Amino acid sequence: EVQLVESGGGLVQPGGSLRLSCAASGFTFSSYEMNWVRQAPGKGLEWVSYISSSGSTIYYADSVKGRFTISRDNAKNSLYLQMNSLRAEDTAVYYCARDPPAAAGYFDYWGQGTLVTVSS
Amino acid sequence: AIRITQSPSSLSASTGDRVTITCRASQGISSYLAWYQQKPGKAPKLLIYAASTLQSGVPSRFSGSGSGTDFTLTISCLQSEDFATYYCQQYYSYPLTTFGPGTKVDIK
């Protein structure tokens, strides 16, 4: 069974940092592109970042470019999101999401999400 | 960036109703469109991809159609478990993808 489990969320002050993790199981993690998608409270879905299966290709939404860093450790079946210079508008539930085979572009499995709150 | 709009933003319906949600892209995206269902406090669930292909395990009362800029999600006979928010997603500009603002379907 495919499982994605996020962790690392919490309360952080503006300007602070946080590192999210996503533990994958039930599939060959190293073969899949992965993404982070976020959802502000009461709002819609916003794609945040993409990483290729090898980690060699990375993209970011303009809203987080230069502040967030996506990475992965295929040996540990884990995806990460390092978030720096956090702002109030980064407050959201952060989901990791899997691209199905052949880098399709939509997301067939999602984690349960981890809440990040940026507030003083 | 490709912009996605959805209509209506919300609708009220009864069990057994036929429901149609529309998604429109700011430019042609061929059939690179997916639909998701999200219930409160839960992660989105993939329903349809490639505009009209039903994800495995999704009930056949869900269907999708369209190509280019205009797309629809239809629920042929609304069930109690279908009350949720529905999002479309374009992945034509993959991996730079965008979601629609969502359509909330609630009980009349």
Short mmCIF file of C-alpha atoms in Angstrom, two decimals:
data_model
loop_
_atom_site.label_atom_id
_atom_site.label_comp_id
_atom_site.label_asym_id
_atom_site.label_seq_id
_atom_site.Cartn_x
_atom_site.Cartn_y
_atom_site.Cartn_z
CA GLU A 1 0.00 0.00 0.00
CA VAL A 2 1.36 3.39 -0.99
CA GLN A 3 1.85 5.67 2.01
CA LEU A 4 3.16 9.20 2.30
CA VAL A 5 3.57 10.57 5.81
CA GLU A 6 4.55 14.20 6.37
CA SER A 7 6.11 15.56 9.54
CA GLY A 8 7.93 18.61 10.79
CA GLY A 9 5.17 21.18 10.80
CA GLY A 10 4.55 23.52 13.68
CA LEU A 11 4.48 27.12 14.88
CA VAL A 12 7.35 29.35 13.76
CA GLN A 13 7.93 33.08 13.95
CA PRO A 14 8.12 35.23 10.83
CA GLY A 15 11.63 35.05 9.40
CA GLY A 16 12.18 31.64 10.92
CA SER A 17 12.92 28.27 9.36
CA LEU A 18 11.36 24.85 9.33
CA ARG A 19 12.16 21.55 7.63
CA LEU A 20 9.37 19.29 6.49
CA SER A 21 9.82 15.60 5.81
CA CYS A 22 7.76 13.10 3.86
CA ALA A 23 8.35 9.40 4.48
CA ALA A 24 7.35 7.19 1.56
CA SER A 25 6.55 3.49 1.62
CA GLY A 26 4.79 0.88 -0.48
CA PHE A 27 6.43 1.82 -3.77
CA THR A 28 9.86 2.27 -5.32
CA PHE A 29 10.41 5.84 -4.19
CA SER A 30 13.51 6.38 -6.31
CA SER A 31 11.48 5.87 -9.51
CA TYR A 32 8.97 8.66 -8.92
CA GLU A 33 8.90 12.42 -9.26
CA MET A 34 7.59 14.11 -6.14
CA ASN A 35 5.99 17.42 -5.26
CA TRP A 36 4.97 19.65 -2.39
CA VAL A 37 1.53 21.25 -2.53
CA ARG A 38 0.14 23.57 0.13
CA GLN A 39 -3.27 24.80 1.21
CA ALA A 40 -3.75 27.92 3.30
CA PRO A 41 -6.57 27.72 5.85
CA GLY A 42 -9.92 27.84 4.07
CA LYS A 43 -8.23 28.33 0.69
CA GLY A 44 -7.45 26.32 -2.41
CA LEU A 45 -4.48 24.21 -3.44
CA GLU A 46 -1.17 25.76 -4.47
CA TRP A 47 1.68 23.80 -6.03
CA VAL A 48 4.96 24.64 -4.27
CA SER A 49 7.80 22.55 -5.66
CA TYR A 50 8.80 19.59 -7.83
CA ILE A 51 11.78 17.27 -7.78
CA SER A 52 12.68 14.63 -10.34
CA SER A 53 13.24 11.01 -9.37
CA SER A 54 17.01 11.44 -9.26
CA GLY A 55 16.86 14.87 -7.66
CA SER A 56 18.66 16.47 -10.58
CA THR A 57 15.74 18.62 -11.75
CA ILE A 58 13.92 20.98 -9.43
CA TYR A 59 11.26 23.64 -9.87
CA TYR A 60 9.62 26.11 -7.50
CA ALA A 61 6.58 28.32 -7.50
CA ASP A 62 7.50 32.00 -7.74
CA SER A 63 6.00 32.56 -4.29
CA VAL A 64 8.68 30.43 -2.60
CA LYS A 65 11.62 30.68 -4.98
CA GLY A 66 14.82 31.64 -3.16
CA ARG A 67 13.36 30.76 0.25
CA PHE A 68 12.41 27.09 0.01
CA THR A 69 14.59 24.14 -0.97
CA ILE A 70 13.27 20.75 -2.00
CA SER A 71 15.45 17.66 -1.71
CA ARG A 72 15.18 13.92 -1.43
CA ASP A 73 17.12 10.96 -0.07
CA ASN A 74 16.25 7.92 -2.14
CA ALA A 75 18.19 5.64 0.20
CA LYS A 76 15.89 6.74 3.03
CA ASN A 77 12.72 6.93 0.90
CA SER A 78 12.27 10.49 2.04
CA LEU A 79 11.35 13.86 0.59
CA TYR A 80 12.17 17.15 2.29
CA LEU A 81 11.25 20.81 2.13
CA GLN A 82 13.56 23.29 3.82
CA MET A 83 11.65 26.51 4.41
CA ASN A 84 13.56 29.68 5.29
CA SER A 85 12.55 33.31 5.72
CA LEU A 86 9.04 32.23 6.50
CA ARG A 87 6.18 34.69 6.13
CA ALA A 88 2.66 34.79 7.48
CA GLU A 89 1.39 33.92 4.00
CA ASP A 90 3.29 30.62 4.13
CA THR A 91 0.85 29.42 6.79
CA ALA A 92 -0.76 26.33 5.30
CA VAL A 93 -1.12 22.59 5.38
CA TYR A 94 1.75 21.18 3.34
CA TYR A 95 1.18 17.96 1.41
CA CYS A 96 3.70 15.77 -0.35
CA ALA A 97 2.26 14.30 -3.52
CA ARG A 98 3.45 11.65 -5.94
CA ASP A 99 3.58 11.89 -9.70
CA PRO A 100 2.47 8.61 -11.27
CA PRO A 101 4.86 6.77 -13.59
CA ALA A 102 6.23 8.52 -16.67
CA ALA A 103 6.08 11.90 -14.95
CA ALA A 104 2.47 12.41 -15.82
CA GLY A 105 1.98 15.73 -14.09
CA TYR A 106 -1.01 14.98 -11.93
CA PHE A 107 -0.81 13.52 -8.42
CA ASP A 108 -2.08 10.04 -7.68
CA TYR A 109 -1.14 9.78 -4.00
CA TRP A 110 -1.04 12.45 -1.31
CA GLY A 111 0.10 12.45 2.29
CA GLN A 112 -2.20 13.52 5.11
CA GLY A 113 -0.48 16.91 5.36
CA THR A 114 1.41 18.79 8.05
CA LEU A 115 0.36 22.22 9.30
CA VAL A 116 2.82 25.09 9.26
CA THR A 117 1.80 28.22 11.15
CA VAL A 118 3.89 31.36 10.80
CA SER A 119 2.99 33.80 13.51
CA SER A 120 4.57 35.89 16.23
CA ALA B 1 1.29 31.32 -16.23
CA ILE B 2 -1.82 29.37 -17.15
CA ARG B 3 -4.80 30.52 -15.12
CA ILE B 4 -7.64 28.22 -14.20
CA THR B 5 -11.16 29.26 -13.31
CA GLN B 6 -13.95 27.07 -12.02
CA SER B 7 -17.69 27.59 -11.92
CA PRO B 8 -19.72 27.67 -9.91
CA SER B 9 -17.68 28.39 -6.79
CA SER B 10 -20.32 26.54 -4.80
CA LEU B 11 -23.57 24.72 -5.38
CA SER B 12 -26.26 23.08 -3.34
CA ALA B 13 -27.68 19.78 -4.52
CA SER B 14 -29.67 16.81 -3.32
CA THR B 15 -28.79 13.16 -3.28
CA GLY B 16 -29.61 11.71 -6.68
CA ASP B 17 -29.06 14.96 -8.56
CA ARG B 18 -26.85 15.28 -11.63
CA VAL B 19 -24.11 17.81 -10.95
CA THR B 20 -21.82 19.51 -13.45
CA ILE B 21 -18.75 21.59 -12.62
CA THR B 22 -16.88 23.59 -15.21
CA CYS B 23 -13.18 24.37 -15.45
CA ARG B 24 -11.71 26.85 -17.93
CA ALA B 25 -8.05 27.42 -18.77
CA SER B 26 -6.62 30.74 -19.90
CA GLN B 27 -4.99 29.02 -22.87
CA GLY B 28 -5.30 25.69 -24.59
CA ILE B 29 -4.05 22.80 -22.49
CA SER B 30 -5.06 19.90 -24.73
CA SER B 31 -6.30 17.19 -22.34
CA TYR B 32 -3.78 17.85 -19.58
CA LEU B 33 -6.39 18.26 -16.89
CA ALA B 34 -7.12 16.39 -13.67
CA TRP B 35 -9.96 16.53 -11.15
CA TYR B 36 -9.68 16.00 -7.39
CA GLN B 37 -12.15 15.61 -4.56
CA GLN B 38 -11.32 16.94 -1.12
CA LYS B 39 -13.27 16.45 2.07
CA PRO B 40 -12.72 18.63 5.16
CA GLY B 41 -9.50 17.82 6.97
CA LYS B 42 -8.45 15.30 4.34
CA ALA B 43 -5.97 15.26 1.48
CA PRO B 44 -7.24 15.65 -2.08
CA LYS B 45 -8.14 12.46 -3.90
CA LEU B 46 -7.51 12.01 -7.62
CA LEU B 47 -10.72 11.32 -9.54
CA ILE B 48 -9.93 11.88 -13.20
CA TYR B 49 -6.83 12.56 -15.28
CA ALA B 50 -6.23 13.29 -18.94
CA ALA B 51 -9.56 15.14 -18.83
CA SER B 52 -11.68 12.00 -19.03
CA THR B 53 -9.80 8.97 -17.67
CA LEU B 54 -11.24 7.64 -14.44
CA GLN B 55 -8.67 6.85 -11.77
CA SER B 56 -8.73 3.25 -10.60
CA GLY B 57 -11.28 2.69 -7.85
CA VAL B 58 -13.31 5.83 -8.55
CA PRO B 59 -17.05 5.19 -9.03
CA SER B 60 -18.36 5.37 -12.57
CA ARG B 61 -20.88 8.08 -11.64
CA PHE B 62 -17.94 10.47 -12.00
CA SER B 63 -17.02 11.47 -15.54
CA GLY B 64 -14.95 14.15 -17.19
CA SER B 65 -14.95 15.70 -20.61
CA GLY B 66 -13.43 18.51 -22.62
CA SER B 67 -10.20 19.55 -24.27
CA GLY B 68 -8.46 22.76 -25.15
CA THR B 69 -9.77 25.37 -22.72
CA ASP B 70 -13.13 24.08 -21.49
CA PHE B 71 -13.69 21.05 -19.28
CA THR B 72 -16.46 19.56 -17.19
CA LEU B 73 -16.75 17.17 -14.28
CA THR B 74 -20.11 15.44 -14.02
CA ILE B 75 -21.48 13.44 -11.13
CA SER B 76 -24.38 11.54 -12.64
CA CYS B 77 -26.24 10.64 -9.44
CA LEU B 78 -24.97 12.46 -6.38
CA GLN B 79 -24.39 10.30 -3.32
CA SER B 80 -24.04 11.44 0.29
CA GLU B 81 -20.30 10.74 0.22
CA ASP B 82 -19.86 13.09 -2.75
CA PHE B 83 -20.46 16.25 -0.75
CA ALA B 84 -17.01 17.80 -0.89
CA THR B 85 -14.92 20.40 -2.66
CA TYR B 86 -13.72 19.66 -6.18
CA TYR B 87 -10.59 21.06 -7.78
CA CYS B 88 -9.32 20.90 -11.33
CA GLN B 89 -5.61 21.01 -12.13
CA GLN B 90 -3.84 21.78 -15.38
CA TYR B 91 -0.54 20.03 -15.98
CA TYR B 92 0.08 21.21 -19.53
CA SER B 93 2.89 23.38 -18.17
CA TYR B 94 4.19 20.52 -16.03
CA PRO B 95 5.91 20.58 -13.69
CA LEU B 96 4.67 24.14 -13.23
CA THR B 97 1.12 23.18 -12.51
CA THR B 98 -1.88 25.19 -11.31
CA PHE B 99 -5.15 24.37 -9.62
CA GLY B 100 -8.55 25.90 -9.98
CA PRO B 101 -10.06 27.74 -7.00
CA GLY B 102 -12.43 24.89 -6.19
CA THR B 103 -16.16 24.18 -6.23
CA LYS B 104 -17.87 23.29 -2.99
CA VAL B 105 -20.79 20.90 -3.32
CA ASP B 106 -23.05 20.90 -0.28
CA ILE B 107 -26.42 19.58 0.71
CA LYS B 108 -29.50 21.50 -0.39
#
